[in-house]
Amino acid sequence: MTTHCIGTVKGPGETPNEFTVIAPDPARQAKFGEFVYYVTDVDGDQRNILGRITGRRAVRLLPDSFMADPGVPPAQMAELLGYDSGANELFELTVTVLGYHSATFGDFINPRVPPSGGAPVYIAEDELLSAVLSKRKQGDGGSAHLGSLLSRPADAVPVALDVRGFTSTHLAIIASTGSGKSYLAGVLLEELMLPHNRAAVLVVDPHGEYATLQEMQNHSRFAQGNYKPVVRVFKPDDVRVRIDTLTLADLRYLLPNLSEKMQYQLGRAYSFAMRSFNDKFTIEQLKYAVRQVAEGARADDDDAISEDDPT
C-alpha cells in the first residue's frame, strides 16, 4: 500500500487522546478500526504518530430532495443533475492516538501533544503496521502467528505474538460468547508446538474442546527432522489423585453441599487422619477418621486409633 492522504486534521477530540479529521473518503478506506497516522516533530525527529479510527459521522451528504422517490437511486438522480456526490460527501472521523513506536522500549509512546489543525492524515502502510504491531516475525523462534489484520487484505499485515511475553506471565482471552476464544487458544497451542517453538504444554480441558490437537502429531507442518510433537490426552477416569495430597480446602471444594456442622466434622476428621497416619492416609483411613471423630475421638489424640483401624 502506497502513502495515501485521506483527510485533514480538524482539531482535538473529546478526550486528550483523540483528534478529529475531515475526510471525503470516496473510496471508503476510512473504516472503523483502520490505522492512520500523521507526521510531527518529536525531540527534533520526524515521527509517524499512529492512531485508530474509532468514530465516523457524516457532515455533508446528498441533498434530501434526491431521496424523495424511493424508486430512483439518489446516485442516479445526482448524475442526471450533474451533481458529483463523491466530491461533496464529507465525514468527520474520530481518531484515538496510539503514539509512535519506540524500538528501544518495544512499545508505543504517546507524544501527548495533539496534531496541528490542517495537518494531513494518512492511511498507515502495510509495511509500517507489520513492523510495529508484531514484536516477532512469523516463523521466527519464539513467535506465535495469530493471523492477519482484519482491516487489510488477507496476509497483508501478519500479526504474531512474542511467545515469551505470555508464557512467562499470564494471558487472559476475554471476549463475548461465540467470538472465538477457544479457537484462539487452540491457535496459540498449535503455534507453541511448531518446530520453531517446540514447547511443552499442559492443558486443563474441562469441556473437552482441545482433543483434536492429537491430529497435529501426524501433520507434516509440525514435523522437522527428528522433531514431532507428542500429544497425550488423559480422560477423567485415567487421572488418579492421592487423597493425602489434598488439603482440607480441596476436600471442602470437592464436597460443596456440606453444612457448617459437616464442614466442622470434616476438619476434625482431616486433622485426626493427618496426625494418626503421619500425613499419609488413604480414602478408607479418612473414612475411618470420620467415624472416629463422630464417636467422640479427639482430632489431636495420636493414640485414638482403635483396633478397627483399616490399616
PDB file of C-alpha atoms in Angstrom:
ATOM      1  CA  MET A   1       0.000   0.000   0.000  1.00  0.00           C
ATOM      2  CA  THR A   2       1.436   3.370  -1.041  1.00  0.00           C
ATOM      3  CA  THR A   3       1.214   6.536   1.074  1.00  0.00           C
ATOM      4  CA  HIS A   4      -2.280   7.959   0.719  1.00  0.00           C
ATOM      5  CA  CYS A   5      -3.643  11.092   2.385  1.00  0.00           C
ATOM      6  CA  ILE A   6      -7.261  10.537   3.393  1.00  0.00           C
ATOM      7  CA  GLY A   7      -8.069  13.750   5.218  1.00  0.00           C
ATOM      8  CA  THR A   8      -7.097  16.803   7.235  1.00  0.00           C
ATOM      9  CA  VAL A   9      -6.931  17.318  10.989  1.00  0.00           C
ATOM     10  CA  LYS A  10      -9.882  19.390  12.192  1.00  0.00           C
ATOM     11  CA  GLY A  11      -8.978  19.719  15.854  1.00  0.00           C
ATOM     12  CA  PRO A  12      -8.890  17.987  19.263  1.00  0.00           C
ATOM     13  CA  GLY A  13     -11.433  15.324  20.158  1.00  0.00           C
ATOM     14  CA  GLU A  14     -13.492  14.842  23.305  1.00  0.00           C
ATOM     15  CA  THR A  15     -10.586  13.303  25.243  1.00  0.00           C
ATOM     16  CA  PRO A  16      -6.876  14.246  25.363  1.00  0.00           C
ATOM     17  CA  ASN A  17      -6.020  11.120  23.342  1.00  0.00           C
ATOM     18  CA  GLU A  18      -8.372  11.892  20.454  1.00  0.00           C
ATOM     19  CA  PHE A  19      -8.487  14.237  17.499  1.00  0.00           C
ATOM     20  CA  THR A  20     -10.929  14.710  14.627  1.00  0.00           C
ATOM     21  CA  VAL A  21     -10.323  14.533  10.890  1.00  0.00           C
ATOM     22  CA  ILE A  22     -12.375  15.814   7.964  1.00  0.00           C
ATOM     23  CA  ALA A  23     -12.219  13.346   5.079  1.00  0.00           C
ATOM     24  CA  PRO A  24     -14.123  12.993   1.776  1.00  0.00           C
ATOM     25  CA  ASP A  25     -13.341   9.248   1.638  1.00  0.00           C
ATOM     26  CA  PRO A  26     -14.805   8.438  -1.806  1.00  0.00           C
ATOM     27  CA  ALA A  27     -13.043   5.048  -1.788  1.00  0.00           C
ATOM     28  CA  ARG A  28     -14.427   4.197   1.673  1.00  0.00           C
ATOM     29  CA  GLN A  29     -10.981   3.488   3.115  1.00  0.00           C
ATOM     30  CA  ALA A  30     -11.593   5.192   6.461  1.00  0.00           C
ATOM     31  CA  LYS A  31     -13.243   2.215   8.152  1.00  0.00           C
ATOM     32  CA  PHE A  32     -13.826   1.719  11.857  1.00  0.00           C
ATOM     33  CA  GLY A  33     -10.647   0.288  13.370  1.00  0.00           C
ATOM     34  CA  GLU A  34      -8.444   1.369  10.455  1.00  0.00           C
ATOM     35  CA  PHE A  35      -4.944   2.585  11.308  1.00  0.00           C
ATOM     36  CA  VAL A  36      -3.908   6.093  10.247  1.00  0.00           C
ATOM     37  CA  TYR A  37      -1.038   8.413  11.104  1.00  0.00           C
ATOM     38  CA  TYR A  38       0.147  11.995  10.962  1.00  0.00           C
ATOM     39  CA  VAL A  39       3.729  13.266  10.926  1.00  0.00           C
ATOM     40  CA  THR A  40       5.090  15.589  13.598  1.00  0.00           C
ATOM     41  CA  ASP A  41       8.374  16.642  15.165  1.00  0.00           C
ATOM     42  CA  VAL A  42       9.297  14.888  18.435  1.00  0.00           C
ATOM     43  CA  ASP A  43      12.571  15.961  20.067  1.00  0.00           C
ATOM     44  CA  GLY A  44      13.963  17.042  16.714  1.00  0.00           C
ATOM     45  CA  ASP A  45      12.954  13.869  14.850  1.00  0.00           C
ATOM     46  CA  GLN A  46      10.088  13.400  12.407  1.00  0.00           C
ATOM     47  CA  ARG A  47       7.779  10.716  13.816  1.00  0.00           C
ATOM     48  CA  ASN A  48       4.766   8.899  12.424  1.00  0.00           C
ATOM     49  CA  ILE A  49       2.107   9.168  15.147  1.00  0.00           C
ATOM     50  CA  LEU A  50      -0.156   6.168  14.736  1.00  0.00           C
ATOM     51  CA  GLY A  51      -3.848   6.126  15.636  1.00  0.00           C
ATOM     52  CA  ARG A  52      -7.049   4.166  15.022  1.00  0.00           C
ATOM     53  CA  ILE A  53     -10.351   5.398  13.668  1.00  0.00           C
ATOM     54  CA  THR A  54     -12.886   4.952  16.462  1.00  0.00           C
ATOM     55  CA  GLY A  55     -15.716   7.132  15.190  1.00  0.00           C
ATOM     56  CA  ARG A  56     -17.218   8.284  11.918  1.00  0.00           C
ATOM     57  CA  ARG A  57     -20.116  10.614  11.179  1.00  0.00           C
ATOM     58  CA  ALA A  58     -21.302  12.388   8.065  1.00  0.00           C
ATOM     59  CA  VAL A  59     -21.046  16.172   7.971  1.00  0.00           C
ATOM     60  CA  ARG A  60     -22.205  16.552   4.366  1.00  0.00           C
ATOM     61  CA  LEU A  61     -24.186  14.124   2.218  1.00  0.00           C
ATOM     62  CA  LEU A  62     -26.516  14.151  -0.785  1.00  0.00           C
ATOM     63  CA  PRO A  63     -29.412  16.630  -0.543  1.00  0.00           C
ATOM     64  CA  ASP A  64     -32.570  15.140   0.962  1.00  0.00           C
ATOM     65  CA  SER A  65     -34.536  16.030  -2.180  1.00  0.00           C
ATOM     66  CA  PHE A  66     -32.521  13.432  -4.121  1.00  0.00           C
ATOM     67  CA  MET A  67     -34.196  10.759  -1.982  1.00  0.00           C
ATOM     68  CA  ALA A  68     -37.780  11.869  -2.498  1.00  0.00           C
ATOM     69  CA  ASP A  69     -38.597   8.999  -4.883  1.00  0.00           C
ATOM     70  CA  PRO A  70     -37.696   5.565  -3.404  1.00  0.00           C
ATOM     71  CA  GLY A  71     -37.787   4.107  -6.904  1.00  0.00           C
ATOM     72  CA  VAL A  72     -34.945   6.297  -8.150  1.00  0.00           C
ATOM     73  CA  PRO A  73     -31.487   5.740  -6.621  1.00  0.00           C
ATOM     74  CA  PRO A  74     -30.051   9.019  -5.205  1.00  0.00           C
ATOM     75  CA  ALA A  75     -26.808   8.428  -7.098  1.00  0.00           C
ATOM     76  CA  GLN A  76     -28.743   8.259 -10.379  1.00  0.00           C
ATOM     77  CA  MET A  77     -30.543  11.496  -9.550  1.00  0.00           C
ATOM     78  CA  ALA A  78     -27.225  13.172  -8.757  1.00  0.00           C
ATOM     79  CA  GLU A  79     -25.801  12.003 -12.076  1.00  0.00           C
ATOM     80  CA  LEU A  80     -28.800  13.336 -14.014  1.00  0.00           C
ATOM     81  CA  LEU A  81     -28.387  16.749 -12.396  1.00  0.00           C
ATOM     82  CA  GLY A  82     -24.617  16.800 -12.812  1.00  0.00           C
ATOM     83  CA  TYR A  83     -24.079  16.579  -9.059  1.00  0.00           C
ATOM     84  CA  ASP A  84     -20.739  14.969  -8.153  1.00  0.00           C
ATOM     85  CA  SER A  85     -21.685  13.108  -4.961  1.00  0.00           C
ATOM     86  CA  GLY A  86     -18.187  11.765  -4.435  1.00  0.00           C
ATOM     87  CA  ALA A  87     -16.736  15.272  -4.271  1.00  0.00           C
ATOM     88  CA  ASN A  88     -19.440  16.616  -1.967  1.00  0.00           C
ATOM     89  CA  GLU A  89     -19.650  13.936   0.727  1.00  0.00           C
ATOM     90  CA  LEU A  90     -17.620  14.750   3.828  1.00  0.00           C
ATOM     91  CA  PHE A  91     -17.117  12.780   7.020  1.00  0.00           C
ATOM     92  CA  GLU A  92     -15.767  13.626  10.436  1.00  0.00           C
ATOM     93  CA  LEU A  93     -13.542  10.861  11.770  1.00  0.00           C
ATOM     94  CA  THR A  94     -12.540  10.425  15.396  1.00  0.00           C
ATOM     95  CA  VAL A  95      -9.012   9.060  15.778  1.00  0.00           C
ATOM     96  CA  THR A  96      -7.620   7.655  19.029  1.00  0.00           C
ATOM     97  CA  VAL A  97      -3.869   8.191  19.317  1.00  0.00           C
ATOM     98  CA  LEU A  98      -1.582   5.202  19.916  1.00  0.00           C
ATOM     99  CA  GLY A  99       1.685   7.117  19.539  1.00  0.00           C
ATOM    100  CA  TYR A 100       4.951   6.465  17.755  1.00  0.00           C
ATOM    101  CA  HIS A 101       6.716   3.137  18.057  1.00  0.00           C
ATOM    102  CA  SER A 102       9.979   3.102  20.000  1.00  0.00           C
ATOM    103  CA  ALA A 103      12.397   0.349  19.029  1.00  0.00           C
ATOM    104  CA  THR A 104      14.237   0.917  22.320  1.00  0.00           C
ATOM    105  CA  PHE A 105      11.213   0.283  24.527  1.00  0.00           C
ATOM    106  CA  GLY A 106       9.434  -2.036  22.102  1.00  0.00           C
ATOM    107  CA  ASP A 107       6.188  -0.155  22.660  1.00  0.00           C
ATOM    108  CA  PHE A 108       4.194   2.913  21.637  1.00  0.00           C
ATOM    109  CA  ILE A 109       4.974   6.304  23.173  1.00  0.00           C
ATOM    110  CA  ASN A 110       2.229   8.919  23.187  1.00  0.00           C
ATOM    111  CA  PRO A 111       3.664  12.372  22.372  1.00  0.00           C
ATOM    112  CA  ARG A 112       0.848  13.926  24.482  1.00  0.00           C
ATOM    113  CA  VAL A 113       0.559  16.807  22.002  1.00  0.00           C
ATOM    114  CA  PRO A 114      -2.414  16.852  19.589  1.00  0.00           C
ATOM    115  CA  PRO A 115      -1.739  17.383  15.887  1.00  0.00           C
ATOM    116  CA  SER A 116      -1.989  20.861  14.429  1.00  0.00           C
ATOM    117  CA  GLY A 117      -5.184  21.799  12.644  1.00  0.00           C
ATOM    118  CA  GLY A 118      -4.846  21.323   8.899  1.00  0.00           C
ATOM    119  CA  ALA A 119      -2.194  18.586   9.191  1.00  0.00           C
ATOM    120  CA  PRO A 120      -2.603  15.807   6.618  1.00  0.00           C
ATOM    121  CA  VAL A 121      -3.597  12.345   7.838  1.00  0.00           C
ATOM    122  CA  TYR A 122      -2.507   9.206   6.005  1.00  0.00           C
ATOM    123  CA  ILE A 123      -3.616   5.587   5.859  1.00  0.00           C
ATOM    124  CA  ALA A 124      -0.879   3.542   7.570  1.00  0.00           C
ATOM    125  CA  GLU A 125       1.077   1.434   5.069  1.00  0.00           C
ATOM    126  CA  ASP A 126       1.122  -2.350   5.418  1.00  0.00           C
ATOM    127  CA  GLU A 127       4.887  -2.303   5.950  1.00  0.00           C
ATOM    128  CA  LEU A 128       4.586   0.189   8.806  1.00  0.00           C
ATOM    129  CA  LEU A 129       1.914  -1.845  10.571  1.00  0.00           C
ATOM    130  CA  SER A 130       3.797  -5.108  10.096  1.00  0.00           C
ATOM    131  CA  ALA A 131       6.848  -3.561  11.732  1.00  0.00           C
ATOM    132  CA  VAL A 132       5.110  -2.081  14.778  1.00  0.00           C
ATOM    133  CA  LEU A 133       2.198  -4.417  15.576  1.00  0.00           C
ATOM    134  CA  SER A 134       4.235  -7.629  15.862  1.00  0.00           C
ATOM    135  CA  LYS A 135       7.271  -7.998  18.095  1.00  0.00           C
ATOM    136  CA  ARG A 136       8.218 -11.189  16.256  1.00  0.00           C
ATOM    137  CA  LYS A 137       8.097 -12.181  12.614  1.00  0.00           C
ATOM    138  CA  GLN A 138       6.004 -15.113  11.513  1.00  0.00           C
ATOM    139  CA  GLY A 139       8.018 -18.336  11.660  1.00  0.00           C
ATOM    140  CA  ASP A 140      10.810 -16.966  13.860  1.00  0.00           C
ATOM    141  CA  GLY A 141      11.712 -18.777  17.063  1.00  0.00           C
ATOM    142  CA  GLY A 142       9.535 -17.558  19.904  1.00  0.00           C
ATOM    143  CA  SER A 143       6.730 -16.300  17.638  1.00  0.00           C
ATOM    144  CA  ALA A 144       3.054 -17.260  17.619  1.00  0.00           C
ATOM    145  CA  HIS A 145       1.291 -16.305  14.384  1.00  0.00           C
ATOM    146  CA  LEU A 146      -2.377 -15.453  15.000  1.00  0.00           C
ATOM    147  CA  GLY A 147      -3.469 -14.378  11.528  1.00  0.00           C
ATOM    148  CA  SER A 148      -3.583 -11.090   9.671  1.00  0.00           C
ATOM    149  CA  LEU A 149      -5.067  -7.658  10.322  1.00  0.00           C
ATOM    150  CA  LEU A 150      -8.824  -7.693   9.691  1.00  0.00           C
ATOM    151  CA  SER A 151      -8.964  -4.249   8.061  1.00  0.00           C
ATOM    152  CA  ARG A 152      -6.446  -5.207   5.361  1.00  0.00           C
ATOM    153  CA  PRO A 153      -6.371  -7.892   2.645  1.00  0.00           C
ATOM    154  CA  ALA A 154      -5.543 -11.401   3.842  1.00  0.00           C
ATOM    155  CA  ASP A 155      -1.859 -11.848   4.763  1.00  0.00           C
ATOM    156  CA  ALA A 156      -1.073  -8.189   4.022  1.00  0.00           C
ATOM    157  CA  VAL A 157      -0.298  -7.457   7.687  1.00  0.00           C
ATOM    158  CA  PRO A 158       0.540 -10.672   9.577  1.00  0.00           C
ATOM    159  CA  VAL A 159       0.179 -10.493  13.349  1.00  0.00           C
ATOM    160  CA  ALA A 160       2.490 -12.537  15.576  1.00  0.00           C
ATOM    161  CA  LEU A 161       2.844 -12.530  19.364  1.00  0.00           C
ATOM    162  CA  ASP A 162       6.046 -12.908  21.340  1.00  0.00           C
ATOM    163  CA  VAL A 163       5.675 -16.321  22.996  1.00  0.00           C
ATOM    164  CA  ARG A 164       7.861 -15.343  25.937  1.00  0.00           C
ATOM    165  CA  GLY A 165       5.574 -12.396  26.600  1.00  0.00           C
ATOM    166  CA  PHE A 166       2.593 -14.584  27.530  1.00  0.00           C
ATOM    167  CA  THR A 167       4.216 -17.833  28.681  1.00  0.00           C
ATOM    168  CA  SER A 168       6.405 -16.186  31.316  1.00  0.00           C
ATOM    169  CA  THR A 169       3.486 -14.364  32.990  1.00  0.00           C
ATOM    170  CA  HIS A 170      -0.255 -14.689  32.396  1.00  0.00           C
ATOM    171  CA  LEU A 171      -2.612 -14.488  29.439  1.00  0.00           C
ATOM    172  CA  ALA A 172      -6.363 -13.888  29.545  1.00  0.00           C
ATOM    173  CA  ILE A 173      -8.554 -14.225  26.445  1.00  0.00           C
ATOM    174  CA  ILE A 174     -11.639 -12.126  27.142  1.00  0.00           C
ATOM    175  CA  ALA A 175     -14.487 -11.763  24.656  1.00  0.00           C
ATOM    176  CA  SER A 176     -18.210 -12.346  24.274  1.00  0.00           C
ATOM    177  CA  THR A 177     -19.746 -15.781  23.766  1.00  0.00           C
ATOM    178  CA  GLY A 178     -19.161 -17.182  20.289  1.00  0.00           C
ATOM    179  CA  SER A 179     -16.413 -14.741  19.348  1.00  0.00           C
ATOM    180  CA  GLY A 180     -13.692 -17.403  19.088  1.00  0.00           C
ATOM    181  CA  LYS A 181     -11.914 -17.537  22.465  1.00  0.00           C
ATOM    182  CA  SER A 182     -11.424 -21.311  22.347  1.00  0.00           C
ATOM    183  CA  TYR A 183     -10.334 -21.149  18.714  1.00  0.00           C
ATOM    184  CA  LEU A 184      -7.710 -18.521  19.532  1.00  0.00           C
ATOM    185  CA  ALA A 185      -6.434 -20.632  22.416  1.00  0.00           C
ATOM    186  CA  GLY A 186      -6.181 -23.586  20.018  1.00  0.00           C
ATOM    187  CA  VAL A 187      -4.191 -21.500  17.527  1.00  0.00           C
ATOM    188  CA  LEU A 188      -1.767 -20.486  20.288  1.00  0.00           C
ATOM    189  CA  LEU A 189      -1.356 -24.119  21.352  1.00  0.00           C
ATOM    190  CA  GLU A 190      -0.604 -25.179  17.787  1.00  0.00           C
ATOM    191  CA  GLU A 191       1.938 -22.376  17.396  1.00  0.00           C
ATOM    192  CA  LEU A 192       3.665 -23.449  20.609  1.00  0.00           C
ATOM    193  CA  MET A 193       4.011 -26.995  19.248  1.00  0.00           C
ATOM    194  CA  LEU A 194       5.505 -25.990  15.888  1.00  0.00           C
ATOM    195  CA  PRO A 195       9.168 -26.875  15.228  1.00  0.00           C
ATOM    196  CA  HIS A 196      10.391 -23.300  15.726  1.00  0.00           C
ATOM    197  CA  ASN A 197       8.990 -23.297  19.294  1.00  0.00           C
ATOM    198  CA  ARG A 198       8.915 -26.953  20.472  1.00  0.00           C
ATOM    199  CA  ALA A 199       7.170 -26.065  23.724  1.00  0.00           C
ATOM    200  CA  ALA A 200       5.856 -28.401  26.405  1.00  0.00           C
ATOM    201  CA  VAL A 201       2.262 -27.504  27.251  1.00  0.00           C
ATOM    202  CA  LEU A 202      -0.185 -28.759  29.873  1.00  0.00           C
ATOM    203  CA  VAL A 203      -3.840 -28.121  29.009  1.00  0.00           C
ATOM    204  CA  VAL A 204      -6.614 -28.467  31.579  1.00  0.00           C
ATOM    205  CA  ASP A 205      -9.637 -29.002  29.353  1.00  0.00           C
ATOM    206  CA  PRO A 206     -12.838 -29.464  31.409  1.00  0.00           C
ATOM    207  CA  HIS A 207     -15.094 -29.054  28.351  1.00  0.00           C
ATOM    208  CA  GLY A 208     -13.181 -31.388  26.006  1.00  0.00           C
ATOM    209  CA  GLU A 209     -12.532 -28.698  23.397  1.00  0.00           C
ATOM    210  CA  TYR A 210      -8.926 -29.490  22.537  1.00  0.00           C
ATOM    211  CA  ALA A 211      -8.862 -33.262  21.982  1.00  0.00           C
ATOM    212  CA  THR A 212      -8.406 -32.625  18.234  1.00  0.00           C
ATOM    213  CA  LEU A 213      -4.875 -31.399  18.970  1.00  0.00           C
ATOM    214  CA  GLN A 214      -3.889 -35.067  18.722  1.00  0.00           C
ATOM    215  CA  GLU A 215      -4.179 -34.704  14.954  1.00  0.00           C
ATOM    216  CA  MET A 216      -1.102 -32.474  14.821  1.00  0.00           C
ATOM    217  CA  GLN A 217       1.131 -35.456  15.623  1.00  0.00           C
ATOM    218  CA  ASN A 218       0.760 -36.773  12.072  1.00  0.00           C
ATOM    219  CA  HIS A 219       0.673 -33.420  10.277  1.00  0.00           C
ATOM    220  CA  SER A 220       3.756 -32.620   8.184  1.00  0.00           C
ATOM    221  CA  ARG A 221       3.591 -28.938   9.172  1.00  0.00           C
ATOM    222  CA  PHE A 222       4.518 -29.847  12.742  1.00  0.00           C
ATOM    223  CA  ALA A 223       7.421 -32.167  11.899  1.00  0.00           C
ATOM    224  CA  GLN A 224      11.014 -31.182  11.244  1.00  0.00           C
ATOM    225  CA  GLY A 225      13.996 -33.518  11.270  1.00  0.00           C
ATOM    226  CA  ASN A 226      13.724 -35.727  14.327  1.00  0.00           C
ATOM    227  CA  TYR A 227      11.119 -33.487  15.927  1.00  0.00           C
ATOM    228  CA  LYS A 228       7.465 -34.435  16.035  1.00  0.00           C
ATOM    229  CA  PRO A 229       5.037 -33.281  18.729  1.00  0.00           C
ATOM    230  CA  VAL A 230       3.565 -35.871  21.069  1.00  0.00           C
ATOM    231  CA  VAL A 231       0.067 -35.230  22.403  1.00  0.00           C
ATOM    232  CA  ARG A 232      -1.314 -37.328  25.247  1.00  0.00           C
ATOM    233  CA  VAL A 233      -4.931 -36.971  26.317  1.00  0.00           C
ATOM    234  CA  PHE A 234      -5.873 -38.076  29.819  1.00  0.00           C
ATOM    235  CA  LYS A 235      -9.562 -38.786  30.349  1.00  0.00           C
ATOM    236  CA  PRO A 236     -11.051 -38.133  33.808  1.00  0.00           C
ATOM    237  CA  ASP A 237     -11.058 -41.860  34.583  1.00  0.00           C
ATOM    238  CA  ASP A 238      -7.336 -42.022  33.772  1.00  0.00           C
ATOM    239  CA  VAL A 239      -6.382 -39.460  36.405  1.00  0.00           C
ATOM    240  CA  ARG A 240      -5.610 -40.677  39.907  1.00  0.00           C
ATOM    241  CA  VAL A 241      -5.033 -38.315  42.820  1.00  0.00           C
ATOM    242  CA  ARG A 242      -3.773 -39.496  46.206  1.00  0.00           C
ATOM    243  CA  ILE A 243      -6.227 -38.423  48.877  1.00  0.00           C
ATOM    244  CA  ASP A 244      -3.397 -37.358  51.206  1.00  0.00           C
ATOM    245  CA  THR A 245      -2.160 -34.814  48.651  1.00  0.00           C
ATOM    246  CA  LEU A 246      -5.403 -32.851  49.000  1.00  0.00           C
ATOM    247  CA  THR A 247      -5.681 -30.043  51.511  1.00  0.00           C
ATOM    248  CA  LEU A 248      -8.716 -29.517  53.699  1.00  0.00           C
ATOM    249  CA  ALA A 249      -9.736 -26.663  51.391  1.00  0.00           C
ATOM    250  CA  ASP A 250      -9.546 -29.077  48.431  1.00  0.00           C
ATOM    251  CA  LEU A 251     -11.841 -31.555  50.180  1.00  0.00           C
ATOM    252  CA  ARG A 252     -14.352 -28.846  51.022  1.00  0.00           C
ATOM    253  CA  TYR A 253     -14.287 -27.684  47.394  1.00  0.00           C
ATOM    254  CA  LEU A 254     -14.972 -31.237  46.199  1.00  0.00           C
ATOM    255  CA  LEU A 255     -17.852 -31.545  48.699  1.00  0.00           C
ATOM    256  CA  PRO A 256     -19.664 -28.244  48.102  1.00  0.00           C
ATOM    257  CA  ASN A 257     -23.008 -29.045  49.758  1.00  0.00           C
ATOM    258  CA  LEU A 258     -21.792 -29.676  53.294  1.00  0.00           C
ATOM    259  CA  SER A 259     -23.470 -27.866  56.150  1.00  0.00           C
ATOM    260  CA  GLU A 260     -21.383 -25.858  58.602  1.00  0.00           C
ATOM    261  CA  LYS A 261     -21.513 -28.708  61.123  1.00  0.00           C
ATOM    262  CA  MET A 262     -20.463 -31.234  58.479  1.00  0.00           C
ATOM    263  CA  GLN A 263     -17.567 -28.993  57.415  1.00  0.00           C
ATOM    264  CA  TYR A 264     -16.506 -28.744  61.054  1.00  0.00           C
ATOM    265  CA  GLN A 265     -16.584 -32.529  61.438  1.00  0.00           C
ATOM    266  CA  LEU A 266     -14.656 -32.963  58.185  1.00  0.00           C
ATOM    267  CA  GLY A 267     -11.976 -30.617  59.506  1.00  0.00           C
ATOM    268  CA  ARG A 268     -11.690 -32.627  62.723  1.00  0.00           C
ATOM    269  CA  ALA A 269     -11.504 -35.887  60.758  1.00  0.00           C
ATOM    270  CA  TYR A 270      -8.851 -34.454  58.446  1.00  0.00           C
ATOM    271  CA  SER A 271      -6.711 -33.356  61.407  1.00  0.00           C
ATOM    272  CA  PHE A 272      -7.212 -36.764  63.023  1.00  0.00           C
ATOM    273  CA  ALA A 273      -6.073 -38.566  59.853  1.00  0.00           C
ATOM    274  CA  MET A 274      -3.061 -36.297  59.357  1.00  0.00           C
ATOM    275  CA  ARG A 275      -1.828 -36.877  62.911  1.00  0.00           C
ATOM    276  CA  SER A 276      -2.723 -40.542  63.162  1.00  0.00           C
ATOM    277  CA  PHE A 277      -1.213 -41.699  59.881  1.00  0.00           C
ATOM    278  CA  ASN A 278       1.817 -39.383  59.648  1.00  0.00           C
ATOM    279  CA  ASP A 279       0.346 -37.277  56.825  1.00  0.00           C
ATOM    280  CA  LYS A 280      -0.036 -40.385  54.632  1.00  0.00           C
ATOM    281  CA  PHE A 281      -3.518 -41.821  54.512  1.00  0.00           C
ATOM    282  CA  THR A 282      -5.931 -43.490  52.112  1.00  0.00           C
ATOM    283  CA  ILE A 283      -9.585 -42.760  51.449  1.00  0.00           C
ATOM    284  CA  GLU A 284     -10.529 -45.667  53.722  1.00  0.00           C
ATOM    285  CA  GLN A 285      -8.394 -44.249  56.506  1.00  0.00           C
ATOM    286  CA  LEU A 286     -10.057 -40.846  56.064  1.00  0.00           C
ATOM    287  CA  LYS A 287     -13.466 -42.537  56.336  1.00  0.00           C
ATOM    288  CA  TYR A 288     -12.218 -44.285  59.445  1.00  0.00           C
ATOM    289  CA  ALA A 289     -11.165 -40.906  60.864  1.00  0.00           C
ATOM    290  CA  VAL A 290     -14.656 -39.534  60.175  1.00  0.00           C
ATOM    291  CA  ARG A 291     -16.179 -42.413  62.149  1.00  0.00           C
ATOM    292  CA  GLN A 292     -13.728 -41.918  64.993  1.00  0.00           C
ATOM    293  CA  VAL A 293     -14.429 -38.212  65.473  1.00  0.00           C
ATOM    294  CA  ALA A 294     -18.163 -38.887  65.150  1.00  0.00           C
ATOM    295  CA  GLU A 295     -17.839 -41.357  68.049  1.00  0.00           C
ATOM    296  CA  GLY A 296     -16.049 -38.803  70.175  1.00  0.00           C
ATOM    297  CA  ALA A 297     -12.342 -39.299  69.433  1.00  0.00           C
ATOM    298  CA  ARG A 298     -10.262 -36.136  69.704  1.00  0.00           C
ATOM    299  CA  ALA A 299      -8.720 -34.865  66.473  1.00  0.00           C
ATOM    300  CA  ASP A 300      -5.415 -34.166  68.218  1.00  0.00           C
ATOM    301  CA  ASP A 301      -5.165 -37.504  70.053  1.00  0.00           C
ATOM    302  CA  ASP A 302      -2.361 -39.570  68.495  1.00  0.00           C
ATOM    303  CA  ASP A 303      -3.413 -42.651  70.496  1.00  0.00           C
ATOM    304  CA  ALA A 304      -7.066 -42.522  69.487  1.00  0.00           C
ATOM    305  CA  ILE A 305      -6.787 -45.327  66.919  1.00  0.00           C
ATOM    306  CA  SER A 306      -8.838 -48.322  67.932  1.00  0.00           C
ATOM    307  CA  GLU A 307      -8.441 -51.923  66.851  1.00  0.00           C
ATOM    308  CA  ASP A 308     -10.727 -51.483  63.827  1.00  0.00           C
ATOM    309  CA  ASP A 309      -8.078 -49.315  62.093  1.00  0.00           C
ATOM    310  CA  PRO A 310      -8.397 -50.196  58.377  1.00  0.00           C
ATOM    311  CA  THR A 311      -4.617 -50.420  58.065  1.00  0.00           C
TER     312      THR A 311
END
